[in-house]
Coordinates of C-alpha atoms in Angstrom, one line a residue:
M1 CA 23.5 8.3 -38.8
R2 CA 22.2 9.3 -35.4
T3 CA 24.7 9.1 -32.5
R4 CA 23.4 6.9 -29.6
T5 CA 23.4 8.7 -26.3
P6 CA 24.4 6.8 -23.1
L7 CA 20.7 6.7 -22.1
T8 CA 19.8 5.1 -25.4
C9 CA 22.5 2.6 -25.1
T10 CA 21.4 1.7 -21.6
V11 CA 17.9 1.0 -22.8
A12 CA 19.3 -1.1 -25.7
L13 CA 21.4 -3.2 -23.3
V14 CA 18.4 -3.8 -21.0
A15 CA 16.3 -4.8 -24.0
A16 CA 19.0 -7.2 -25.2
S17 CA 19.1 -8.9 -21.8
L18 CA 15.3 -9.1 -21.8
L19 CA 15.2 -10.7 -25.2
A20 CA 17.7 -13.3 -24.1
A21 CA 15.5 -14.0 -21.1
A22 CA 12.5 -14.3 -23.3
G23 CA 13.9 -17.4 -24.9
C24 CA 14.1 -19.1 -21.5
A25 CA 10.6 -17.9 -20.6
E26 CA 9.1 -19.3 -23.8
N27 CA 10.4 -22.7 -23.0
D28 CA 9.4 -22.7 -19.3
S29 CA 6.1 -20.8 -19.3
G30 CA 3.7 -23.7 -19.5
S31 CA 0.3 -23.2 -21.1
G32 CA 0.0 -20.0 -23.1
G33 CA -2.6 -17.3 -22.2
A34 CA -4.3 -17.6 -25.6
D35 CA -5.2 -21.2 -25.0
A36 CA -6.3 -20.8 -21.4
A37 CA -10.0 -21.5 -20.6
P38 CA -12.1 -18.4 -19.8
R39 CA -12.2 -17.7 -16.1
T40 CA -15.4 -17.5 -14.1
V41 CA -16.2 -14.0 -12.9
T42 CA -18.9 -13.6 -10.2
P43 CA -20.2 -10.5 -8.4
V44 CA -18.2 -9.5 -5.4
T45 CA -19.9 -8.2 -2.2
G46 CA -18.9 -4.7 -1.4
C47 CA -17.7 -4.0 -4.9
G48 CA -20.5 -2.3 -6.8
A49 CA -20.7 0.0 -9.8
G50 CA -18.0 2.3 -8.4
S51 CA -15.5 -0.5 -8.4
W52 CA -14.9 -0.1 -12.1
T53 CA -14.6 3.0 -14.3
D54 CA -14.5 3.4 -18.0
P55 CA -10.8 3.0 -19.1
A56 CA -11.4 5.7 -21.7
D57 CA -12.3 8.3 -19.1
L58 CA -9.2 10.6 -18.8
A59 CA -10.9 13.4 -17.0
A60 CA -8.8 15.1 -14.3
D61 CA -11.7 14.9 -11.9
R62 CA -12.4 11.2 -12.5
R63 CA -13.0 9.4 -9.2
P64 CA -10.8 6.4 -8.9
A65 CA -12.5 3.0 -8.6
R66 CA -13.4 2.0 -5.0
C67 CA -15.1 -0.9 -3.2
D68 CA -16.3 -0.8 0.4
K69 CA -13.7 -0.9 3.2
G70 CA -12.5 -4.4 3.6
A71 CA -13.6 -5.5 0.1
P72 CA -13.1 -7.5 -1.9
A73 CA -13.0 -10.2 0.9
S74 CA -10.2 -12.7 0.8
Q75 CA -10.5 -16.1 -0.9
P76 CA -7.6 -18.1 0.4
L77 CA -5.8 -20.4 -2.0
T78 CA -6.0 -24.1 -1.4
K79 CA -2.2 -24.2 -1.2
K80 CA 0.0 -21.5 0.2
R81 CA 2.0 -19.6 -2.4
K82 CA 5.4 -17.8 -2.2
I83 CA 5.5 -14.6 -4.3
T84 CA 8.5 -12.4 -4.8
V85 CA 7.9 -8.8 -5.9
A86 CA 10.8 -6.7 -7.2
T87 CA 10.6 -3.0 -6.5
G88 CA 13.2 -0.2 -7.1
T89 CA 12.6 1.3 -3.6
L90 CA 10.7 0.8 -0.4
S91 CA 10.9 4.4 0.7
A92 CA 8.7 6.0 -2.0
E93 CA 5.1 6.7 -1.1
Y94 CA 3.6 5.0 -4.1
V95 CA 5.0 1.6 -2.8
A96 CA 3.2 2.1 0.5
P97 CA 0.1 0.0 -0.4
L98 CA 2.3 -3.1 -0.9
Q99 CA 4.1 -2.5 2.4
V100 CA 0.9 -2.0 4.3
A101 CA -0.6 -5.1 2.7
V102 CA 2.4 -7.1 4.0
A103 CA 2.3 -5.5 7.4
K104 CA -1.4 -5.8 7.9
G105 CA -1.5 -9.4 6.7
E106 CA -3.7 -8.8 3.7
F107 CA -1.6 -11.0 1.4
A108 CA -1.5 -13.7 4.1
K109 CA -5.3 -13.7 4.2
E110 CA -5.1 -14.9 0.6
G111 CA -2.6 -17.7 1.3
L112 CA 0.3 -15.7 -0.1
D113 CA 3.7 -15.3 1.4
V114 CA 4.9 -12.1 -0.3
E115 CA 8.5 -10.8 -0.2
L116 CA 9.3 -7.3 -1.4
K117 CA 12.8 -7.4 -2.9
V118 CA 14.6 -4.2 -3.7
L119 CA 16.1 -4.5 -7.2
P120 CA 17.0 -1.9 -9.8
T121 CA 14.6 -2.1 -12.8
P122 CA 17.3 -3.2 -15.3
D123 CA 18.2 -6.1 -13.0
A124 CA 14.7 -7.1 -12.2
L125 CA 13.2 -7.2 -15.7
P126 CA 15.2 -10.2 -17.0
L127 CA 14.3 -12.1 -13.8
L128 CA 10.6 -11.3 -14.3
A129 CA 10.7 -12.5 -18.0
K130 CA 12.3 -15.8 -16.8
G131 CA 10.0 -16.3 -13.9
D132 CA 12.7 -15.9 -11.3
V133 CA 10.6 -13.1 -9.7
D134 CA 6.9 -13.3 -10.0
A135 CA 5.9 -9.6 -10.2
Q136 CA 7.5 -6.2 -10.4
W137 CA 6.3 -2.9 -9.0
A138 CA 7.5 -0.6 -11.7
A139 CA 6.0 0.8 -15.0
P140 CA 5.8 0.0 -18.7
E141 CA 9.1 1.7 -19.5
A142 CA 10.9 1.7 -22.8
A143 CA 12.9 -1.5 -22.0
V144 CA 9.7 -3.3 -21.1
M145 CA 7.9 -2.3 -24.3
N146 CA 11.0 -3.3 -26.3
G147 CA 11.0 -6.7 -24.6
I148 CA 7.4 -7.3 -25.3
N149 CA 8.1 -6.4 -28.9
G150 CA 10.7 -9.2 -28.7
G151 CA 8.0 -11.8 -28.0
F152 CA 8.0 -12.6 -24.3
D153 CA 5.1 -12.5 -21.8
I154 CA 5.1 -9.5 -19.5
K155 CA 2.0 -7.4 -18.9
W156 CA 1.0 -4.3 -17.0
V157 CA -1.9 -5.6 -14.8
A158 CA -2.6 -2.8 -12.3
G159 CA -2.1 0.9 -11.8
N160 CA -0.5 2.6 -8.8
F161 CA -1.5 6.2 -8.4
S162 CA -2.2 9.6 -9.9
P163 CA -1.1 12.9 -8.3
D164 CA -3.3 15.1 -6.2
P165 CA -4.4 18.1 -8.3
T166 CA -2.5 20.4 -5.9
S167 CA 0.8 18.6 -6.2
K168 CA 3.5 20.3 -8.2
S169 CA 5.7 17.3 -8.7
G170 CA 7.1 17.7 -12.2
L171 CA 8.9 20.1 -14.5
W172 CA 10.4 23.2 -13.0
V173 CA 12.4 25.8 -14.8
R174 CA 14.6 28.7 -13.8
L175 CA 13.1 31.8 -15.4
R176 CA 15.1 34.1 -17.6
E177 CA 14.6 37.8 -17.8
G178 CA 11.2 38.6 -19.3
E179 CA 9.9 35.1 -18.9
S180 CA 6.9 33.9 -16.9
A181 CA 5.2 30.6 -16.2
E182 CA 2.9 31.4 -19.2
H183 CA 5.7 32.1 -21.6
V184 CA 9.0 30.1 -21.4
D185 CA 11.1 29.0 -24.3
M186 CA 12.3 25.5 -23.4
A187 CA 14.1 24.7 -26.7
G188 CA 17.9 24.3 -26.2
R189 CA 17.7 24.1 -22.4
R190 CA 19.4 21.5 -20.2
M191 CA 17.4 19.5 -17.9
G192 CA 18.5 17.8 -14.7
T193 CA 16.8 14.6 -13.8
M194 CA 17.4 11.3 -12.1
I195 CA 15.0 9.7 -14.5
G196 CA 16.2 8.7 -18.0
K197 CA 14.5 9.2 -21.3
G198 CA 13.3 5.6 -21.2
S199 CA 11.2 6.2 -18.2
V200 CA 7.4 6.6 -18.2
I201 CA 8.0 10.2 -17.0
A202 CA 9.1 11.0 -20.6
Y203 CA 5.4 11.2 -21.6
P204 CA 4.3 14.0 -19.3
M205 CA 7.7 15.7 -19.6
D206 CA 7.3 15.7 -23.4
T207 CA 3.8 17.1 -23.1
S208 CA 5.0 20.0 -20.8
L209 CA 8.0 20.8 -23.0
R210 CA 5.9 21.0 -26.2
K211 CA 3.6 23.6 -24.6
H212 CA 6.7 25.8 -24.3
G213 CA 8.5 25.3 -27.7
G214 CA 10.5 22.3 -26.5
G215 CA 10.2 18.6 -26.8
L216 CA 12.4 15.7 -25.8
D217 CA 14.3 16.1 -29.0
K218 CA 15.0 19.8 -28.4
I219 CA 16.6 19.7 -25.0
S220 CA 19.7 18.1 -23.5
F221 CA 19.6 15.9 -20.4
Q222 CA 22.0 15.7 -17.4
Q223 CA 21.3 12.7 -15.2
L224 CA 21.9 13.5 -11.5
G225 CA 21.5 11.8 -8.2
S226 CA 18.3 12.5 -6.3
A227 CA 20.1 14.7 -3.9
D228 CA 21.7 16.7 -6.7
V229 CA 18.8 17.7 -9.0
L230 CA 17.6 20.6 -6.9
T231 CA 21.1 21.8 -6.1
A232 CA 21.9 21.9 -9.8
L233 CA 18.8 23.9 -10.6
Q234 CA 19.5 26.4 -7.8
N235 CA 23.1 27.0 -8.7
G236 CA 22.6 27.2 -12.4
G237 CA 24.1 23.9 -13.3
V238 CA 20.9 23.1 -15.3
D239 CA 18.1 25.3 -16.6
S240 CA 15.3 23.0 -15.6
A241 CA 14.6 19.9 -13.5
W242 CA 12.0 17.3 -12.8
L243 CA 11.4 17.7 -9.1
L244 CA 9.6 15.0 -7.1
D245 CA 7.6 15.1 -3.9
P246 CA 8.5 16.7 -1.6
V247 CA 11.5 18.4 -3.2
W248 CA 9.5 20.9 -5.2
R249 CA 8.4 22.5 -1.9
K250 CA 11.9 24.1 -1.8
V251 CA 11.2 26.3 -4.8
D252 CA 7.5 26.7 -4.7
G253 CA 6.6 30.4 -4.2
D254 CA 10.1 31.5 -5.4
K255 CA 9.5 33.9 -8.3
R256 CA 12.8 32.8 -9.9
Y257 CA 11.2 29.5 -10.8
A258 CA 8.0 28.3 -12.6
F259 CA 6.2 25.0 -12.5
L260 CA 5.3 23.9 -16.1
G261 CA 3.4 20.7 -15.5
G262 CA 3.6 17.2 -14.1
Q263 CA 2.0 13.7 -14.4
P264 CA -1.6 13.8 -15.8
V265 CA -4.1 13.9 -13.0
G266 CA -6.3 10.8 -13.1
E267 CA -3.8 8.7 -15.2
P268 CA -1.5 6.2 -13.4
L269 CA 1.7 5.6 -15.3
G270 CA 3.0 2.6 -13.4
G271 CA 2.1 -0.1 -11.0
L272 CA 2.2 -3.9 -11.2
L273 CA 3.8 -6.0 -13.9
F274 CA 3.3 -9.7 -14.0
G275 CA 5.5 -12.2 -15.8
P276 CA 4.6 -15.7 -17.1
T277 CA 4.3 -17.2 -13.6
L278 CA 1.3 -15.2 -12.5
L279 CA -0.1 -14.6 -16.0
T280 CA -0.3 -18.1 -17.3
E281 CA 1.1 -20.7 -14.9
D282 CA -0.8 -19.7 -11.7
P283 CA -3.4 -17.0 -12.5
D284 CA -5.3 -17.9 -9.3
A285 CA -2.4 -16.6 -7.3
G286 CA -2.2 -13.5 -9.6
V287 CA -5.9 -12.7 -8.9
A288 CA -5.4 -13.3 -5.2
F289 CA -2.5 -10.9 -5.2
L290 CA -4.5 -8.2 -6.9
R291 CA -7.5 -8.9 -4.6
A292 CA -5.2 -8.2 -1.5
Y293 CA -3.8 -5.1 -3.1
I294 CA -7.2 -3.7 -4.0
R295 CA -8.5 -4.5 -0.5
T296 CA -5.6 -2.6 1.0
V297 CA -6.3 0.5 -1.1
N298 CA -10.0 0.4 -0.2
T299 CA -9.3 -0.1 3.5
Y300 CA -6.3 2.2 4.1
F301 CA -5.8 4.5 1.1
A302 CA -9.4 5.2 -0.2
G303 CA -9.3 9.0 0.3
D304 CA -7.2 11.5 2.1
Y305 CA -5.2 9.0 4.2
K306 CA -2.9 11.7 5.5
S307 CA -5.8 13.2 7.4
D308 CA -5.4 10.4 9.9
P309 CA -2.4 11.3 12.2
T310 CA -2.1 7.8 13.6
F311 CA -1.9 6.2 10.2
V312 CA 0.7 8.8 8.9
T313 CA 2.9 8.0 11.9
E314 CA 2.5 4.3 11.2
L315 CA 3.2 4.8 7.5
A316 CA 6.3 6.9 8.2
K317 CA 7.8 4.2 10.4
L318 CA 6.9 1.5 7.8
M319 CA 8.6 3.4 5.0
K320 CA 11.5 4.6 7.2
I321 CA 11.1 8.2 6.3
D322 CA 10.6 11.4 8.3
E323 CA 7.0 11.9 9.3
A324 CA 7.2 15.7 8.7
T325 CA 8.4 15.0 5.1
L326 CA 5.5 12.6 4.6
R327 CA 3.0 15.2 5.8
S328 CA 4.4 18.0 3.6
T329 CA 2.7 16.7 0.4
P330 CA -0.9 15.9 -0.3
S331 CA -2.2 12.3 -0.3
M332 CA -1.7 10.5 -3.6
R333 CA -4.8 9.1 -5.4
M334 CA -4.1 5.4 -5.2
D335 CA -5.6 3.9 -8.2
W336 CA -5.4 0.2 -9.4
E337 CA -7.0 0.8 -12.8
I338 CA -5.2 1.4 -16.1
R339 CA -6.4 4.1 -18.6
K340 CA -7.0 3.4 -22.2
G341 CA -4.2 4.5 -24.5
T342 CA -1.6 5.1 -21.9
T343 CA 0.9 2.7 -23.4
D344 CA 0.4 4.3 -26.8
R345 CA 1.2 7.7 -25.4
L346 CA 4.2 6.4 -23.6
Q347 CA 5.6 4.8 -26.7
Q348 CA 5.2 8.0 -28.7
A349 CA 7.3 9.7 -26.0
Y350 CA 9.9 6.9 -26.2
S351 CA 10.0 7.4 -30.0
D352 CA 10.4 11.1 -29.6
A353 CA 13.3 10.5 -27.1
G354 CA 15.0 8.1 -29.5
V355 CA 14.9 5.0 -27.2
S356 CA 12.6 2.8 -29.3
E357 CA 14.2 3.2 -32.7
G358 CA 13.3 0.6 -35.3
K359 CA 10.6 -0.9 -33.1
P360 CA 6.9 -0.9 -34.1
P361 CA 4.5 0.2 -31.3
V362 CA 3.3 -2.6 -29.1
P363 CA -0.6 -2.8 -29.3
E364 CA -2.2 -2.2 -26.0
E365 CA -3.7 -5.7 -25.8
K366 CA -0.2 -7.1 -25.8
A367 CA 1.0 -4.9 -23.0
V368 CA -2.0 -4.4 -20.8
D369 CA -4.2 -7.0 -19.0
R370 CA -7.2 -5.6 -17.1
A371 CA -8.9 -9.0 -16.7
M372 CA -7.3 -9.9 -13.4
Y373 CA -8.2 -6.7 -11.5
A374 CA -11.7 -6.9 -13.1
E375 CA -12.2 -10.4 -11.8
A376 CA -11.0 -9.3 -8.3
V377 CA -13.8 -6.8 -8.1
G378 CA -16.4 -9.0 -9.9
H379 CA -16.5 -7.0 -13.2
R380 CA -17.1 -8.9 -16.4
L381 CA -15.1 -7.5 -19.4

């Protein structure tokens, strides 16, 4: 019998709470998505051929979808709608488009009163399943996939970002004698991370480990606070670590350490999750939300947004972080689209990590809905 690790137990507990919530959601969700009438999709001014890319295109140099600045134009709802969005943090750069959309009134233009509420993912997911929060800025983590397997209605409806090719956010290792970045034996090493095995980061982590004789099943984990991960790597408390922006700057160029890989370039691993409220009860509000989000990306985050000093200053104040820290890493590639097969690859990593035992994989069509962001840019699926 396999012994459950604390991380596995955590995921199991979250999944259990989600399954309990699912029963409530099934009773309160109103009309099901399968019975809903097809929605009318019309061309959108300013959103041409470049506003949609082939979901199967995983090329690292794929250009993210874009409309013109200010597009798609707002289409205010006939009745103002309050929407609560749960997010694990407001200081991370990948949350910035939501904050800018609120600050610049992009949601308000659609007739939406949006509140960003900081909630840990384990606390927010049951609320999303019940409809107590309308959306969640997170990712299709193991607990989410296990909950969908249990039968309730949560879907990944939009991406968030992929890293700049020059970013070295990801897996770093302390080199042993005779090792180099091209030849590192990762089997048996201990990794320090603030992210558990049930996180989407398990997918790129597993990929990087397997290139060097490791794998999620061949290393041990030590969960640490965000301020402790780098310290543990530097003082020998752990052999390797997953370092985020801009922490990796502290070891970049130091020959004692090597960068082994990070999130795939061109493939967002998180973004927006909708529950039954916006998926089935009020899809007009769901599309309006995505329209405002996409317009914000096209207007403020279309390219190298950090090349604008005024905007960086504004962004740092909005996120309440040090401006120099924000400038120290390259601009993220904000990307609202979802790649084909991402949830399959994530679930394989969860299986390798032992946090989805006994669960059949969730088919992509049950976990992903591209129809709403397609409608927002006028693309017919």
